XYZ file of C-alpha atoms in Angstrom:
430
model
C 0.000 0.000 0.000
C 2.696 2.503 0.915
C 4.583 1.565 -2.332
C 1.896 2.140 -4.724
C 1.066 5.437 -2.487
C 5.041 6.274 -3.268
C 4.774 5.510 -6.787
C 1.642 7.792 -7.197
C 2.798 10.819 -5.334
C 5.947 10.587 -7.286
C 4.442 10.674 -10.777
C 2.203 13.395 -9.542
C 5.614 15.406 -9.447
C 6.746 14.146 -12.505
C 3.545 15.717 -13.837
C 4.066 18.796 -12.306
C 7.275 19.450 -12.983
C 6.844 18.525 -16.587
C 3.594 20.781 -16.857
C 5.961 24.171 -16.250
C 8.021 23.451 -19.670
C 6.101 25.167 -22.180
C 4.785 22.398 -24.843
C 5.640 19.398 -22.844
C 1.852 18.281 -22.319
C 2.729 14.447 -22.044
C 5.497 13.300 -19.903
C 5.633 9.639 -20.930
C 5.311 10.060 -24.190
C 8.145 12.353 -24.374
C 10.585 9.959 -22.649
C 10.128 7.716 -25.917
C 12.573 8.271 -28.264
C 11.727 8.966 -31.871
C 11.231 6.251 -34.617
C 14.640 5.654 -37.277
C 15.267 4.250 -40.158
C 18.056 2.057 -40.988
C 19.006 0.696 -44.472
C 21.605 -1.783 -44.690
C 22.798 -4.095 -47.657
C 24.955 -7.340 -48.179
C 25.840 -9.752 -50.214
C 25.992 -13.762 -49.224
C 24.522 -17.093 -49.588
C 21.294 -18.525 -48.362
C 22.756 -19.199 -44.786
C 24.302 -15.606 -43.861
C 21.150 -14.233 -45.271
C 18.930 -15.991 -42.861
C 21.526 -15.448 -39.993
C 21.707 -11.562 -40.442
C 17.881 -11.093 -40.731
C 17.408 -12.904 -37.218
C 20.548 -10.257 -35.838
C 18.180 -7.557 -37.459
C 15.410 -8.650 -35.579
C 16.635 -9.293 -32.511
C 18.459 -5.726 -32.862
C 15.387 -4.346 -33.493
C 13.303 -5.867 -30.422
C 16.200 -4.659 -28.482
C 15.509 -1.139 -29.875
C 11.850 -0.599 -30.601
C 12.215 2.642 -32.039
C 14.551 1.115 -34.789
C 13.119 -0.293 -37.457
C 16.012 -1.746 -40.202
C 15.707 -2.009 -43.953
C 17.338 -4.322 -45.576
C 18.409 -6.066 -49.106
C 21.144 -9.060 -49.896
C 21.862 -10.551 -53.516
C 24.778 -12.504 -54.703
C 28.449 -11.185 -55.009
C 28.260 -9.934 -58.570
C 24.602 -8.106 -58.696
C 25.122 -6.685 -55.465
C 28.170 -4.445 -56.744
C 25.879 -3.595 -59.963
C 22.589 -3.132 -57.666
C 25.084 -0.383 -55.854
C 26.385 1.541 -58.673
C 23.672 3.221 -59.366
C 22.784 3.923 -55.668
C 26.254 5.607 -55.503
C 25.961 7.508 -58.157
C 22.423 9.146 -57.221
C 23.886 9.712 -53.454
C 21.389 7.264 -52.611
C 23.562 4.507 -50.669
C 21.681 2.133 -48.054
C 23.602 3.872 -44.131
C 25.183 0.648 -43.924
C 27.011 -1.547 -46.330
C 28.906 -4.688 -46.646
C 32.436 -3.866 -48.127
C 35.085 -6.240 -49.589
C 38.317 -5.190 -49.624
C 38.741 -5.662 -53.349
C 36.308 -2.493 -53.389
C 36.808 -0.365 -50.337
C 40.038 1.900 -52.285
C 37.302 2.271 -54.792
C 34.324 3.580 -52.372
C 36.622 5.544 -49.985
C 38.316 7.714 -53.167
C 35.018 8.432 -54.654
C 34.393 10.090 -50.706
C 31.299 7.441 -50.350
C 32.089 6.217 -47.075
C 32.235 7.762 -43.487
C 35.626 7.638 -41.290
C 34.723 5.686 -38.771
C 37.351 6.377 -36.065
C 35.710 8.844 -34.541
C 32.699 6.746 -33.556
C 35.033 4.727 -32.038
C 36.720 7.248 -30.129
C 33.374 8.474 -29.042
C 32.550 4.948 -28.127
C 29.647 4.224 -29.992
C 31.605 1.778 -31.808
C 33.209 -0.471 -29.446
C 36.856 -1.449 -30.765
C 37.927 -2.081 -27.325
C 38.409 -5.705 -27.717
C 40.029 -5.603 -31.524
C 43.627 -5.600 -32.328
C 45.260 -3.245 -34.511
C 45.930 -5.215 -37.010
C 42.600 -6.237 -36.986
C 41.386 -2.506 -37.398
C 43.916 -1.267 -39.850
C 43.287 -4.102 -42.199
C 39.901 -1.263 -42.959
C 41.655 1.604 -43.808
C 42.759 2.959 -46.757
C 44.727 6.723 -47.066
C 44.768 6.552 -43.283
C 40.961 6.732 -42.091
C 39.474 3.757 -41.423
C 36.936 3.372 -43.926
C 35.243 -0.414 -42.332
C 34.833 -2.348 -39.511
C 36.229 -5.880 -39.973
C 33.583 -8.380 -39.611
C 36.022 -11.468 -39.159
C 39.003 -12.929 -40.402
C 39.110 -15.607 -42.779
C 42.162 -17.875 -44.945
C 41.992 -19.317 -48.138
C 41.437 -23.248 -47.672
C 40.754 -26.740 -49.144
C 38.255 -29.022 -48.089
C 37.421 -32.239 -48.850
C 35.422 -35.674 -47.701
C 37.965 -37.843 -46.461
C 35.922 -40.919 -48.063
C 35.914 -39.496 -51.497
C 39.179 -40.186 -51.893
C 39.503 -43.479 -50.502
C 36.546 -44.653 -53.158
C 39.018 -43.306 -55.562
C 42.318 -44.658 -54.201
C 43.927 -41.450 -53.628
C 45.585 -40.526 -50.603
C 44.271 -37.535 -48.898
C 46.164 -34.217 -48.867
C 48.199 -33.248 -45.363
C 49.328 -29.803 -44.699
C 52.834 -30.277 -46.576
C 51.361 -31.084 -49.610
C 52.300 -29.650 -52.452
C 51.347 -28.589 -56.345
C 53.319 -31.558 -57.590
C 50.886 -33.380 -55.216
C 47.559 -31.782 -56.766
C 48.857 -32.603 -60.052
C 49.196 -36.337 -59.241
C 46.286 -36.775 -57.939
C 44.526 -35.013 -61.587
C 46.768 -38.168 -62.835
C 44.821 -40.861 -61.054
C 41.777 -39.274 -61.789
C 41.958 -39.164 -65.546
C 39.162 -41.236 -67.039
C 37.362 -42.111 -64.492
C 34.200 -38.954 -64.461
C 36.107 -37.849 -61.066
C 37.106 -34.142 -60.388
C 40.224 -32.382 -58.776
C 37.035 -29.558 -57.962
C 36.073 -27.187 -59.543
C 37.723 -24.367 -61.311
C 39.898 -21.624 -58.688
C 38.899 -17.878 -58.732
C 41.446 -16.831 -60.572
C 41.959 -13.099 -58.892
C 42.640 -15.289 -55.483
C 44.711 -18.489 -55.757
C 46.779 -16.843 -58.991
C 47.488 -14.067 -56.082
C 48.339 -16.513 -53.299
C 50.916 -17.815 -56.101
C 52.668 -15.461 -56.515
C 52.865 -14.749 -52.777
C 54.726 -18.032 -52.727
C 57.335 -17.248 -55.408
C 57.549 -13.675 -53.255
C 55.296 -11.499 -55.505
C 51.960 -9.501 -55.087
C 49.352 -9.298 -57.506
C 49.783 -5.236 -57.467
C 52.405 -3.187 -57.046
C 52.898 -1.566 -53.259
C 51.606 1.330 -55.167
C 48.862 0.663 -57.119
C 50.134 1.732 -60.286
C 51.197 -1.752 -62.149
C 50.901 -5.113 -61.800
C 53.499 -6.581 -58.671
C 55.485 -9.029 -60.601
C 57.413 -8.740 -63.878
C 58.188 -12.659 -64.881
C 55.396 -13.661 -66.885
C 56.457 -17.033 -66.523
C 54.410 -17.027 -63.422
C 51.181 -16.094 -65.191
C 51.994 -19.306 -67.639
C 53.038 -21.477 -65.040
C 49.692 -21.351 -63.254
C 47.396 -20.427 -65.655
C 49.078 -23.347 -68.118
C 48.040 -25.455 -65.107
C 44.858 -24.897 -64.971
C 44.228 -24.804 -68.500
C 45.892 -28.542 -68.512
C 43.280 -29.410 -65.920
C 40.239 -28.154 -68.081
C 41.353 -29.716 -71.287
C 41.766 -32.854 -69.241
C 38.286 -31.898 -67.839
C 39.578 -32.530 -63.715
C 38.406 -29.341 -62.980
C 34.377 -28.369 -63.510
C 33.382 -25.318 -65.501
C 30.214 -24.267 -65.049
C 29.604 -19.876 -65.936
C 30.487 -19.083 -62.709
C 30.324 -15.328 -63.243
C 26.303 -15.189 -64.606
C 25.062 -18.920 -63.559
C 23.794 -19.622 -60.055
C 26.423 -21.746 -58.594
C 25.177 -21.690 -54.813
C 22.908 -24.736 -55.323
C 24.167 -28.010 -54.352
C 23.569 -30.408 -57.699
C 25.353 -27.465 -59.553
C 28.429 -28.425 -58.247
C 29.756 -31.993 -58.638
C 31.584 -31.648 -54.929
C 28.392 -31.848 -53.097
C 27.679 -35.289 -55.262
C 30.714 -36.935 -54.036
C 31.820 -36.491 -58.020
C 34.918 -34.404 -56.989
C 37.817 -34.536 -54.846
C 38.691 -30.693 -53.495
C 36.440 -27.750 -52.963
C 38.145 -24.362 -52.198
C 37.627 -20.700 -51.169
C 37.756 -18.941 -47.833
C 36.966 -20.409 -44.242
C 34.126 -18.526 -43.449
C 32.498 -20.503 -46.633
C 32.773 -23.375 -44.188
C 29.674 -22.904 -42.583
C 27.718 -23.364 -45.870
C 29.589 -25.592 -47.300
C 28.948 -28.214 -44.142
C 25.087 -27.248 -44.365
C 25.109 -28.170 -48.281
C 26.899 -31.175 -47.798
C 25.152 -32.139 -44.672
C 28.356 -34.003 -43.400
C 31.557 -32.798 -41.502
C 34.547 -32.331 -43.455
C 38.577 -31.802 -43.447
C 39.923 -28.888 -44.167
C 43.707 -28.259 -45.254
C 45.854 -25.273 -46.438
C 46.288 -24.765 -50.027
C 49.165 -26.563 -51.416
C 52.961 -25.412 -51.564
C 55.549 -25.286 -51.659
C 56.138 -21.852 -49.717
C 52.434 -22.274 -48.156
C 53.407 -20.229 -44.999
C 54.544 -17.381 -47.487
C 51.562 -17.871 -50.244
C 48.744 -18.054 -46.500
C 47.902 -14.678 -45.236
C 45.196 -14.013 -42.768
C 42.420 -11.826 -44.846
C 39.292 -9.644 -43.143
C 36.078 -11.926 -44.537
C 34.357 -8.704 -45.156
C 33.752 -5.064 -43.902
C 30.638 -2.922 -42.588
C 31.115 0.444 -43.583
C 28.779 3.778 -43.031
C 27.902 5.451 -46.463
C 28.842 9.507 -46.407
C 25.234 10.461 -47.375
C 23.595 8.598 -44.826
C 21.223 10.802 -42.033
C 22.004 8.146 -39.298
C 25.291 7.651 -38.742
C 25.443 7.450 -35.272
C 22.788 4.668 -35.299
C 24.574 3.298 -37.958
C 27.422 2.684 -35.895
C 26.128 1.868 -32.844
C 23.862 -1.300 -34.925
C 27.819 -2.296 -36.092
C 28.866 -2.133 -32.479
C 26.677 -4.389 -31.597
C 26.856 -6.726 -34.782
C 30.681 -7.494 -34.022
C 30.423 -7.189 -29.938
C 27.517 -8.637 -28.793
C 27.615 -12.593 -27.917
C 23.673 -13.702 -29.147
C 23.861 -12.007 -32.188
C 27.225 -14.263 -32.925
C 25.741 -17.136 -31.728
C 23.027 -16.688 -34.704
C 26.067 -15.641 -36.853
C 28.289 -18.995 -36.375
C 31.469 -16.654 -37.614
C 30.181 -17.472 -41.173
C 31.713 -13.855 -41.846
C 34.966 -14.837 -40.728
C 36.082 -15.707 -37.094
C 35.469 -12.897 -34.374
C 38.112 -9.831 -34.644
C 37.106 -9.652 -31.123
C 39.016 -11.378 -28.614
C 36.987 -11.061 -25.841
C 33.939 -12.084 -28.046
C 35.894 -14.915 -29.526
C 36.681 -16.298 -26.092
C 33.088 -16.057 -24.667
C 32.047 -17.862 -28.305
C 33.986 -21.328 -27.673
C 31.412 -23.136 -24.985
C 28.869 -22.215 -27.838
C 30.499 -23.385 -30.774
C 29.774 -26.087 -32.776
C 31.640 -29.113 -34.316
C 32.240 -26.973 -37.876
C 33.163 -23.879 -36.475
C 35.697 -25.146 -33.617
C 37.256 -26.588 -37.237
C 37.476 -23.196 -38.153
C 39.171 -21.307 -34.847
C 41.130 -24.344 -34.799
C 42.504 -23.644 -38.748
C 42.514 -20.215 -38.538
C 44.416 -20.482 -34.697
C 47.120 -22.801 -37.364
C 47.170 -19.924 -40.101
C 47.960 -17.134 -37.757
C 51.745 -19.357 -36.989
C 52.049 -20.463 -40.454
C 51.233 -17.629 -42.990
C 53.040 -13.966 -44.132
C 51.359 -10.567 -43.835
C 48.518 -9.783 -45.829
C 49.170 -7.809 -48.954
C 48.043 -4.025 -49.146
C 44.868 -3.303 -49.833
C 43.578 -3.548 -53.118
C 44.436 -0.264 -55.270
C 41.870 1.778 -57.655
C 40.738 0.032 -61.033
C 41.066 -3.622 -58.938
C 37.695 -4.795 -60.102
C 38.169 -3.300 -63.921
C 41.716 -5.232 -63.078
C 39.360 -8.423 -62.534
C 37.322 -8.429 -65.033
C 40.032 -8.164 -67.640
C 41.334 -11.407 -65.656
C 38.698 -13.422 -65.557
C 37.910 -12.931 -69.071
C 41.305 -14.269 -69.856
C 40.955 -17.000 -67.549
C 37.212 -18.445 -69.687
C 39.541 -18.216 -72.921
C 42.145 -20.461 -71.305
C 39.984 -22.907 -69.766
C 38.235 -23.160 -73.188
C 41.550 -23.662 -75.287
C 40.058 -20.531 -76.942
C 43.895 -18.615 -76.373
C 47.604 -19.614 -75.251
C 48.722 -19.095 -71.112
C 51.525 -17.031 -73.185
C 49.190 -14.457 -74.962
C 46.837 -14.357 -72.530
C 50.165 -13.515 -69.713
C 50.782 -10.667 -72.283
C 47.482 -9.505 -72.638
C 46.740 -9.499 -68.955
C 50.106 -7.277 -68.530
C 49.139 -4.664 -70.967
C 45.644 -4.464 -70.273
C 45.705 -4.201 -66.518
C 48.702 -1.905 -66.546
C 46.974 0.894 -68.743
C 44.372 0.689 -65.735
C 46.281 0.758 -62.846
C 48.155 3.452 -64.652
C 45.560 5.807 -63.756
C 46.614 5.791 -60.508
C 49.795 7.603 -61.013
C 50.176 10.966 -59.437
């Protein structure tokens, strides 16, 4: 009785107090704070789509007054779907960046610095390393938040290759090895995998014979031996013609579905890409896996540890601050990342990643356990990507459908690549 007479004479005050500031009628109402808007775009496959909507929503019943927008489509239409949102000043507040991209946003002065929501702490960077922030910067602001950290891998079903009579790869292996296993394969409708992205494991190639991709300044292409270029790509166009690697379009055809890959029909050795693929590629296969480096020799030199991805605040958007405080909580906050499974890339926080490990499961304690192996056993990562890198792509993988179809020679297309990629990277002399 006294409590609730408490309570009462206390809001009477409330009332009272509030009633002698001009146009402040209702109180209560006033205390709520005002309704906002978020936008927010990514690109990914079926699982981190349905992850991120359920951080969305539980963001959102966490904040009532936010309510988030929100789009995702595959890699290649979401950089198209964006163009055009760039160019009318029209960007979502909050968008996924890759790091082959984020020179090109942050010169064109799309993106916000984000350092100062940091230092204002409505970013929390407490528990992420330097390296781990820097990795997002480009000309000295940091330009996006890293949302994990990933390494290129193999994986593979262990009983795949004992139908086939191959020995499985170990860590030491080498190309020599992935060659001789093509060998035994040869005639029998078996796979190596399917065909490499060209722009990544010709780039971790060269990081093994001590070259980059780019030059440190953005301005040419980082090696000058086109033997390298016709070592790999001669490889790989080997492979094709002997058809032990698959070729589907995999720059316009829909490649995320299982039966459009022979590796989830047991009908190929090796699939390949980035650990935070893991995730999926587990759920498509519906079976645990192995997972091993990518071969060497010079692995440790070729591995680097690469952010999976970025979140970065667009310059014309009208909520930053909310912007960065729903990116705060995206790489901080321990429910959201149990929804998350570090499909993204593993945690760049270490407190986060720490209170993650009673949680995990099977799959991703593969993962912190590979990527825990990568961070002894790999080189620096390269610098980021320079202007005219996805122009610089395009020209590549262009080249790379020619070879693979016998269509032109790993020596023209070497000299092709040079000339053609040089006149764009050109562009960014001073």
């Amino acid at each position: 009785m006294r409590t609730t007479i408490r309570i009462s004479v206390m809001l009477c005050l409330l009332a009272a107090l509030w009633g002698c500031v001009p146009g402040q009628s209702d109180p209560l109402n006033q205390l709520k704070e005002e309704p906002i808007t978020l936008r927010i775009a990514w690109w990914g496959n079926e699982f981190r789509n349905h992850a991120t909507i359920e951080v969305i929503h539980m963001y959102e019943e966490l904040n009532p007054h936010i309510n988030i927008e929100f789009e995702y489509s595959a890699f290649n239409e979401y950089w198209r779907k964006l163009a055009p949102y760039a160019a009318g000043n029209a960007l979502p507040d909050i968008i996924q960046m890759d790091i082959s991209y984020l020179s090109q946003y942050s010169s064109l002065d799309l993106l916000e610095d984000l350092e100062p929501y940091i230092q204002s702490g409505l970013l929390d960077a407490s528990s992420i390393n330097e390296s781990n922030l820097s990795s997002g910067k480009w000309g000295g602001k940091l330009y996006g938040m890293n949302l994990g950290v990933n390494a290129l891998f193999a994986v593979y079903d262990p009983e795949v290759f004992k139908a086939n009579g191959i020995v499985p790869p170990t860590a030491s292996w080498t190309w020599e090895d992935f060659d001789q296993m093509g060998e035994q394969l040869k005639g029998k409708g078996i796979y190596l995998g399917t065909v490499l992205t060209p722009e990544q494991f010709f780039a971790y190639f060269l990081r093994q014979h001590g070259f980059t991709l780019f030059a440190e300044d953005g301005t040419s292409l980082g090696y000058e031996d086109d033997q390298l270029f016709i070592d790999y790509f001669g490889r790989m166009q080997r492979l094709a013609l002997d058809k032990l690697i698959f070729l589907p379009d995999i720059w316009t055809t829909e490649t995320n579905k299982s039966d459009a890959d022979p590796f989830y029909r047991g009908e190929a050795l090796l699939g390949w890409g980035y650990s935070n693929q893991y995730i999926n590629i587990v759920e498509r296969y519906s079976k645990q896996l192995a997972i091993v480096p990518l071969p060497g020799p010079n692995s440790k030199q070729g591995l680097f540890l690469k952010p999976g991805m970025f979140f970065s605040i667009t310059k014309n958007s009208k909520q930053k601050e909310e912007a960065a405080k729903f990116i705060s909580f995206f790489v901080n906050d321990l429910e959201a990342n149990k929804l998350l499974k570090g499909e993204r890339g593993v945690p760049v926080s270490s407190r986060l990643k720490e209170e993650l490990k009673p949680f995990v499961e099977p799959e991703l304690a593969q993962i912190f356990e590979y990527l825990d192996w990568v961070e002894k056993n790999s080189s620096p990562m390269d610098p980021p990507d320079p202007v005219g890198t996805a122009e610089v792509t395009v020209v590549l993988r262009d080249l790379h459908d020619l070879l693979l179809f016998g269509k032109i020679s790993p020596e023209a297309a070497a000299a092709e690549f040079r000339a053609k990629a040089d006149e764009i990277l050109a562009r960014n002399k001073k």
